[in-house]
């Protein structure tokens, strides 16, 4: 049984994240998409942890191998407790590399038996980030091409102040 964890803040999930999820599902029997309560990269999220989980669950509804979970605490402890063999991360550009490299080596130091696997998305998603999508949505731009429909609806609702 090959089980991997894909951790991230997913604030909200984008088509780039989804692309990485589909690629990981081809390599593993099960994929736990773990939504981080605290993330080194993000000091504050637009969506609460429960909202981010709900959006992810809708986006991954038809993907049988995927389970969505809350990640609170150290990633390697969570991965060990789940019995995971690997951590999946997405690499978009060289700019991602330094942070990802440092984190992968630190995780390996703490848990040598869990491998970090980097997956590259389709070229058209390499410029995509949750941060840029939120920026566009905040300024009134269309984000349908960048995030799944459930995230488009959640962004519209959140930014119109209904949530
Ligand atoms: P972001 O960096 O967009 O704020 P996260 O912290 O949720 O997103 O990222 C979780 C993981 O997904 C990281 O490994 C990140 O590099 C990767 N990722 C984010 N966006 C993309 C994308 N468009 N294509 C591939 N991987 C991505």
Coordinates of C-alpha atoms and ligand atoms in Angstrom, one line a residue:
X1 CA 0.0 0.0 0.0
X2 CA 1.6 3.2 -1.2
X3 CA 0.3 6.2 0.7
X4 CA 1.4 9.8 0.3
X5 CA 0.6 13.1 2.0
X6 CA 0.2 16.3 0.0
X7 CA 0.4 19.1 2.5
X8 CA -0.4 22.8 1.9
X9 CA -2.5 25.7 2.9
X10 CA -4.9 25.4 -0.1
X11 CA -6.3 28.9 0.5
X12 CA -8.1 28.1 -1.8
X13 CA -7.3 25.0 -4.0
X14 CA -6.3 26.0 -7.5
X15 CA -6.1 24.0 -10.8
X16 CA -2.4 23.7 -10.2
X17 CA -3.0 21.9 -6.9
X18 CA -5.5 19.7 -8.6
X19 CA -3.1 18.9 -11.4
X20 CA -0.5 17.8 -8.7
X21 CA -3.3 15.7 -7.0
X22 CA -4.1 13.9 -10.3
X23 CA -0.4 13.2 -11.0
X24 CA 0.1 11.9 -7.4
X25 CA -2.9 9.6 -7.7
X26 CA -1.2 7.8 -10.7
X27 CA 1.8 7.0 -8.4
X28 CA 0.1 6.1 -5.1
X29 CA -2.7 3.9 -3.9
X30 CA -4.0 6.6 -1.5
X31 CA -3.4 10.4 -1.2
X32 CA -4.1 12.3 1.9
X33 CA -4.4 16.0 1.1
X34 CA -3.5 17.6 4.4
X35 CA -4.6 21.2 5.1
X36 CA -2.2 23.0 7.3
X37 CA -3.5 25.0 10.2
X38 CA -0.2 26.9 10.3
X39 CA 2.0 27.3 7.3
X40 CA 5.5 28.8 7.3
X41 CA 4.7 30.6 4.1
X42 CA 1.4 32.1 5.1
X43 CA 0.8 34.2 8.2
X44 CA -2.9 34.5 7.6
X45 CA -5.4 32.8 5.3
X46 CA -8.5 34.2 3.6
X47 CA -10.5 31.0 4.4
X48 CA -10.7 29.3 7.8
X49 CA -9.3 25.8 8.0
X50 CA -12.9 24.3 7.9
X51 CA -13.7 26.4 4.8
X52 CA -10.5 25.3 3.0
X53 CA -11.3 21.6 3.8
X54 CA -14.9 22.0 2.6
X55 CA -13.7 23.5 -0.7
X56 CA -11.1 20.8 -1.2
X57 CA -13.6 18.1 -0.5
X58 CA -15.9 19.4 -3.1
X59 CA -13.1 19.8 -5.6
X60 CA -11.9 16.2 -5.0
X61 CA -15.3 14.6 -4.8
X62 CA -14.9 12.4 -7.9
X63 CA -11.3 11.3 -7.1
X64 CA -11.6 8.0 -5.3
X65 CA -8.0 7.8 -4.0
X66 CA -8.1 11.2 -2.2
X67 CA -8.9 11.8 1.4
X68 CA -8.8 15.4 2.9
X69 CA -7.5 15.8 6.5
X70 CA -6.5 18.6 8.9
X71 CA -2.8 19.0 9.6
X72 CA -2.0 20.4 13.0
X73 CA 1.5 20.0 14.2
X74 CA 4.7 18.6 12.6
X75 CA 4.2 17.1 9.1
X76 CA 6.5 14.2 9.7
X77 CA 4.6 13.2 12.9
X78 CA 1.4 13.3 10.9
X79 CA 2.9 11.3 8.0
X80 CA 4.3 8.7 10.4
X81 CA 1.0 8.4 12.2
X82 CA -0.8 7.8 8.9
X83 CA 1.7 5.2 7.8
X84 CA 2.7 7.3 4.7
X85 CA 5.7 6.5 2.6
X86 CA 6.0 9.8 0.9
X87 CA 5.3 13.6 1.0
X88 CA 4.2 15.1 -2.3
X89 CA 5.0 18.8 -3.1
X90 CA 4.5 20.8 -6.3
X91 CA 7.3 22.7 -8.0
X92 CA 6.4 25.5 -10.2
X93 CA 9.5 27.4 -10.8
X94 CA 13.1 27.9 -9.5
X95 CA 11.7 30.3 -7.0
X96 CA 9.9 27.4 -5.2
X97 CA 13.1 25.4 -5.1
X98 CA 15.0 27.0 -2.2
X99 CA 12.1 26.8 0.3
X100 CA 11.1 23.3 -0.8
X101 CA 14.6 21.9 -0.8
X102 CA 15.2 23.2 2.8
X103 CA 11.9 21.7 4.0
X104 CA 12.5 18.4 2.3
X105 CA 15.9 18.0 3.8
X106 CA 14.8 19.0 7.2
X107 CA 11.9 16.5 7.0
X108 CA 14.3 13.8 5.9
X109 CA 16.6 14.5 8.9
X110 CA 13.6 14.1 11.2
X111 CA 12.2 11.1 9.4
X112 CA 14.6 9.3 7.0
X113 CA 12.0 6.7 5.9
X114 CA 9.6 9.2 4.3
X115 CA 10.7 10.5 0.9
X116 CA 9.6 13.9 -0.5
X117 CA 8.5 13.6 -4.1
X118 CA 8.3 16.8 -6.3
X119 CA 5.8 16.9 -9.1
X120 CA 5.7 19.6 -11.8
X121 CA 2.3 20.7 -13.0
X122 CA 1.2 21.2 -16.6
X123 CA 3.1 24.3 -18.0
X124 CA -0.1 26.4 -18.0
X125 CA -0.3 26.1 -14.2
X126 CA 3.3 27.0 -13.4
X127 CA 2.4 30.7 -12.9
X128 CA -0.6 29.9 -10.7
X129 CA -0.7 30.5 -7.0
X130 CA -3.5 30.8 -4.4
X131 CA -2.1 34.3 -3.6
X132 CA -2.4 35.6 -7.1
X133 CA -5.9 34.1 -7.6
X134 CA -7.0 35.9 -4.4
X135 CA -5.5 39.2 -5.6
X136 CA -7.3 38.9 -8.9
X137 CA -10.6 38.0 -7.2
X138 CA -10.3 40.9 -4.7
X139 CA -9.8 43.3 -7.6
X140 CA -13.0 42.0 -9.4
X141 CA -11.3 39.9 -12.0
X142 CA -12.5 36.5 -13.3
X143 CA -10.8 33.5 -11.8
X144 CA -12.8 30.6 -13.4
X145 CA -9.9 29.6 -15.5
X146 CA -7.6 29.2 -12.4
X147 CA -9.6 27.4 -9.7
X148 CA -12.4 24.8 -9.6
X149 CA -16.0 26.0 -9.7
X150 CA -16.5 25.4 -5.9
X151 CA -13.6 27.7 -5.2
X152 CA -14.9 30.4 -7.6
X153 CA -18.2 30.4 -5.6
X154 CA -16.4 30.4 -2.3
X155 CA -14.2 33.4 -3.3
X156 CA -17.2 35.3 -4.6
X157 CA -19.2 34.7 -1.4
X158 CA -16.2 35.5 0.9
X159 CA -15.2 38.7 -0.9
X160 CA -18.7 40.0 -1.0
X161 CA -18.7 39.7 2.8
X162 CA -21.5 37.1 3.0
X163 CA -19.3 34.7 5.1
Ligands
LIG1 P1 0.6 28.4 -2.6 O1 2.1 28.2 -2.7 O2 -0.1 28.5 -4.0 O3 0.1 29.4 -1.7 P2 0.2 26.0 -0.9 O4 1.0 26.4 0.2 O5 -1.2 25.5 -0.6 O6 0.0 27.0 -2.1 O7 1.0 24.9 -1.7 C1 1.0 23.5 -1.4 C2 2.0 22.8 -2.4 O8 1.4 22.9 -3.7 C3 3.4 23.4 -2.5 O9 4.3 22.4 -2.7 C4 3.3 24.3 -3.7 O10 4.5 24.5 -4.3 C5 2.4 23.5 -4.6 N1 1.7 24.3 -5.5 C6 1.0 25.5 -5.3 N2 0.5 26.0 -6.5 C7 0.9 25.1 -7.5 C8 0.8 25.1 -8.9 N3 0.1 26.0 -9.6 N4 1.3 24.0 -9.5 C9 2.0 23.1 -8.9 N5 2.2 23.1 -7.5 C10 1.7 24.1 -6.8

